[in-house]
PDB file of C-alpha atoms in Angstrom:
ATOM      1  CA  ARG A   1      66.748 212.974 150.098  1.00 38.00           C
ATOM      2  CA  ARG A   2      63.134 211.005 149.500  1.00 39.00           C
ATOM      3  CA  VAL A   3      60.136 213.326 149.596  1.00 41.00           C
ATOM      4  CA  HIS A   4      56.782 211.539 150.616  1.00 42.00           C
ATOM      5  CA  HIS A   5      53.669 213.069 148.951  1.00 42.00           C
ATOM      6  CA  LEU A   6      51.047 214.321 151.438  1.00 43.00           C
ATOM      7  CA  ARG A   7      47.322 215.057 151.001  1.00 47.00           C
ATOM      8  CA  ALA A   8      45.481 217.724 152.316  1.00 49.00           C
ATOM      9  CA  CYS A   9      41.796 216.852 153.400  1.00 49.00           C
ATOM     10  CA  PHE A  10      39.192 219.827 154.156  1.00 50.00           C
ATOM     11  CA  MET A  11      35.918 219.786 154.509  1.00 53.00           C
ATOM     12  CA  VAL A  12      33.264 220.187 151.843  1.00 56.00           C
ATOM     13  CA  ARG A  13      29.833 220.446 152.549  1.00 62.00           C
ATOM     14  CA  GLY A  14      30.011 217.800 155.361  1.00 60.00           C
ATOM     15  CA  CYS A  15      32.353 215.092 152.821  1.00 62.00           C
ATOM     16  CA  ALA A  16      35.998 214.690 153.034  1.00 63.00           C
ATOM     17  CA  MET A  17      38.121 216.005 150.191  1.00 66.00           C
ATOM     18  CA  THR A  18      41.498 215.698 148.851  1.00 80.00           C
ATOM     19  CA  GLU A  19      43.563 218.031 147.024  1.00 86.00           C
ATOM     20  CA  PRO A  20      45.330 216.528 144.460  1.00 90.00           C
ATOM     21  CA  THR A  21      49.405 215.791 144.640  1.00 92.00           C
ATOM     22  CA  PHE A  22      51.673 217.754 142.760  1.00 94.00           C
ATOM     23  CA  ALA A  23      52.166 214.779 139.923  1.00 95.00           C
ATOM     24  CA  GLU A  24      48.300 214.626 139.916  1.00 94.00           C
ATOM     25  CA  ARG A  25      48.198 218.058 138.846  1.00 95.00           C
ATOM     26  CA  CYS A  26      51.195 217.483 136.980  1.00 96.00           C
ATOM     27  CA  ARG A  27      49.637 214.888 134.554  1.00 96.00           C
ATOM     28  CA  ALA A  28      46.211 216.729 133.812  1.00 95.00           C
ATOM     29  CA  LEU A  29      47.660 219.667 133.044  1.00 96.00           C
ATOM     30  CA  ARG A  30      50.087 218.365 130.743  1.00 96.00           C
ATOM     31  CA  GLU A  31      47.452 216.259 129.042  1.00 95.00           C
ATOM     32  CA  ASP A  32      45.312 219.776 129.118  1.00 95.00           C
ATOM     33  CA  LEU A  33      47.685 221.241 127.331  1.00 95.00           C
ATOM     34  CA  GLY A  34      47.788 218.133 124.504  1.00 95.00           C
ATOM     35  CA  LEU A  35      51.591 218.165 124.971  1.00 96.00           C
ATOM     36  CA  SER A  36      53.937 215.241 125.345  1.00 97.00           C
ATOM     37  CA  ARG A  37      56.475 214.832 128.403  1.00 97.00           C
ATOM     38  CA  PRO A  38      59.605 216.171 125.748  1.00 98.00           C
ATOM     39  CA  LYS A  39      57.297 218.952 125.171  1.00 97.00           C
ATOM     40  CA  PHE A  40      56.144 219.924 128.018  1.00 97.00           C
ATOM     41  CA  ALA A  41      59.373 219.750 129.894  1.00 98.00           C
ATOM     42  CA  ALA A  42      60.543 222.412 127.101  1.00 98.00           C
ATOM     43  CA  LEU A  43      58.199 225.032 128.192  1.00 96.00           C
ATOM     44  CA  ILE A  44      59.218 224.372 132.031  1.00 97.00           C
ATOM     45  CA  GLY A  45      62.707 224.434 131.283  1.00 97.00           C
ATOM     46  CA  CYS A  46      63.841 221.026 132.737  1.00 97.00           C
ATOM     47  CA  SER A  47      64.322 217.272 131.285  1.00 97.00           C
ATOM     48  CA  PRO A  48      61.602 214.519 130.070  1.00 97.00           C
ATOM     49  CA  HIS A  49      63.015 212.606 132.870  1.00 97.00           C
ATOM     50  CA  ALA A  50      62.152 215.235 135.439  1.00 97.00           C
ATOM     51  CA  VAL A  51      58.946 215.331 134.333  1.00 97.00           C
ATOM     52  CA  LYS A  52      58.422 211.556 134.396  1.00 97.00           C
ATOM     53  CA  LYS A  53      59.853 211.687 137.889  1.00 96.00           C
ATOM     54  CA  TRP A  54      57.120 214.168 138.884  1.00 96.00           C
ATOM     55  CA  GLU A  55      54.210 212.206 137.457  1.00 96.00           C
ATOM     56  CA  LEU A  56      55.003 208.771 138.470  1.00 95.00           C
ATOM     57  CA  ALA A  57      57.540 208.610 141.300  1.00 91.00           C
ATOM     58  CA  GLY A  58      56.014 211.586 142.921  1.00 89.00           C
ATOM     59  CA  LYS A  59      58.992 213.884 143.070  1.00 93.00           C
ATOM     60  CA  ILE A  60      58.445 217.456 143.748  1.00 93.00           C
ATOM     61  CA  PRO A  61      60.551 219.619 141.135  1.00 95.00           C
ATOM     62  CA  PHE A  62      62.893 222.478 142.384  1.00 94.00           C
ATOM     63  CA  ARG A  63      61.733 225.760 142.883  1.00 96.00           C
ATOM     64  CA  PRO A  64      62.829 227.053 139.501  1.00 96.00           C
ATOM     65  CA  TYR A  65      61.258 224.129 137.841  1.00 97.00           C
ATOM     66  CA  ARG A  66      57.929 224.589 140.464  1.00 96.00           C
ATOM     67  CA  ASP A  67      57.370 228.272 139.776  1.00 97.00           C
ATOM     68  CA  ALA A  68      57.112 227.640 136.040  1.00 97.00           C
ATOM     69  CA  PHE A  69      54.634 225.308 136.305  1.00 97.00           C
ATOM     70  CA  GLU A  70      52.668 226.905 138.428  1.00 95.00           C
ATOM     71  CA  ARG A  71      52.889 229.608 135.741  1.00 96.00           C
ATOM     72  CA  ILE A  72      51.672 227.723 133.541  1.00 96.00           C
ATOM     73  CA  GLU A  73      49.066 226.226 135.318  1.00 95.00           C
ATOM     74  CA  ARG A  74      47.478 229.764 136.536  1.00 95.00           C
ATOM     75  CA  GLN A  75      47.304 230.757 132.632  1.00 94.00           C
ATOM     76  CA  HIS A  76      45.740 227.692 131.738  1.00 93.00           C
ATOM     77  CA  ARG A  77      43.041 228.012 134.745  1.00 89.00           C
ATOM     78  CA  LYS A  78      42.678 231.475 133.092  1.00 90.00           C
ATOM     79  CA  GLY A  79      42.042 230.372 129.184  1.00 86.00           C
ATOM     80  CA  HIS A  80      45.521 231.296 127.661  1.00 80.00           C
ATOM     81  CA  ARG A  81      47.893 228.522 126.551  1.00 75.00           C
ATOM     82  CA  PRO A  82      51.499 229.121 126.997  1.00 71.00           C
TER      83      PRO A  82
END
């Protein structure tokens, strides 16, 4: 089954902006945390290969991994290290 990425567009002060894809969010979060793919994968509870597929092939993770990712992302936005 192939998952296609759709970028959500919205208007900000008359300029069309696009929301980052999951792949962009994933890589940005991992790099902001200063983690390698294997260490980031261990934090989420998945394989490094899964993280690579999310970042490079644009795959969307299964719900438990997506939930873990979003929890880590929220903590990071609040200034907490996971």
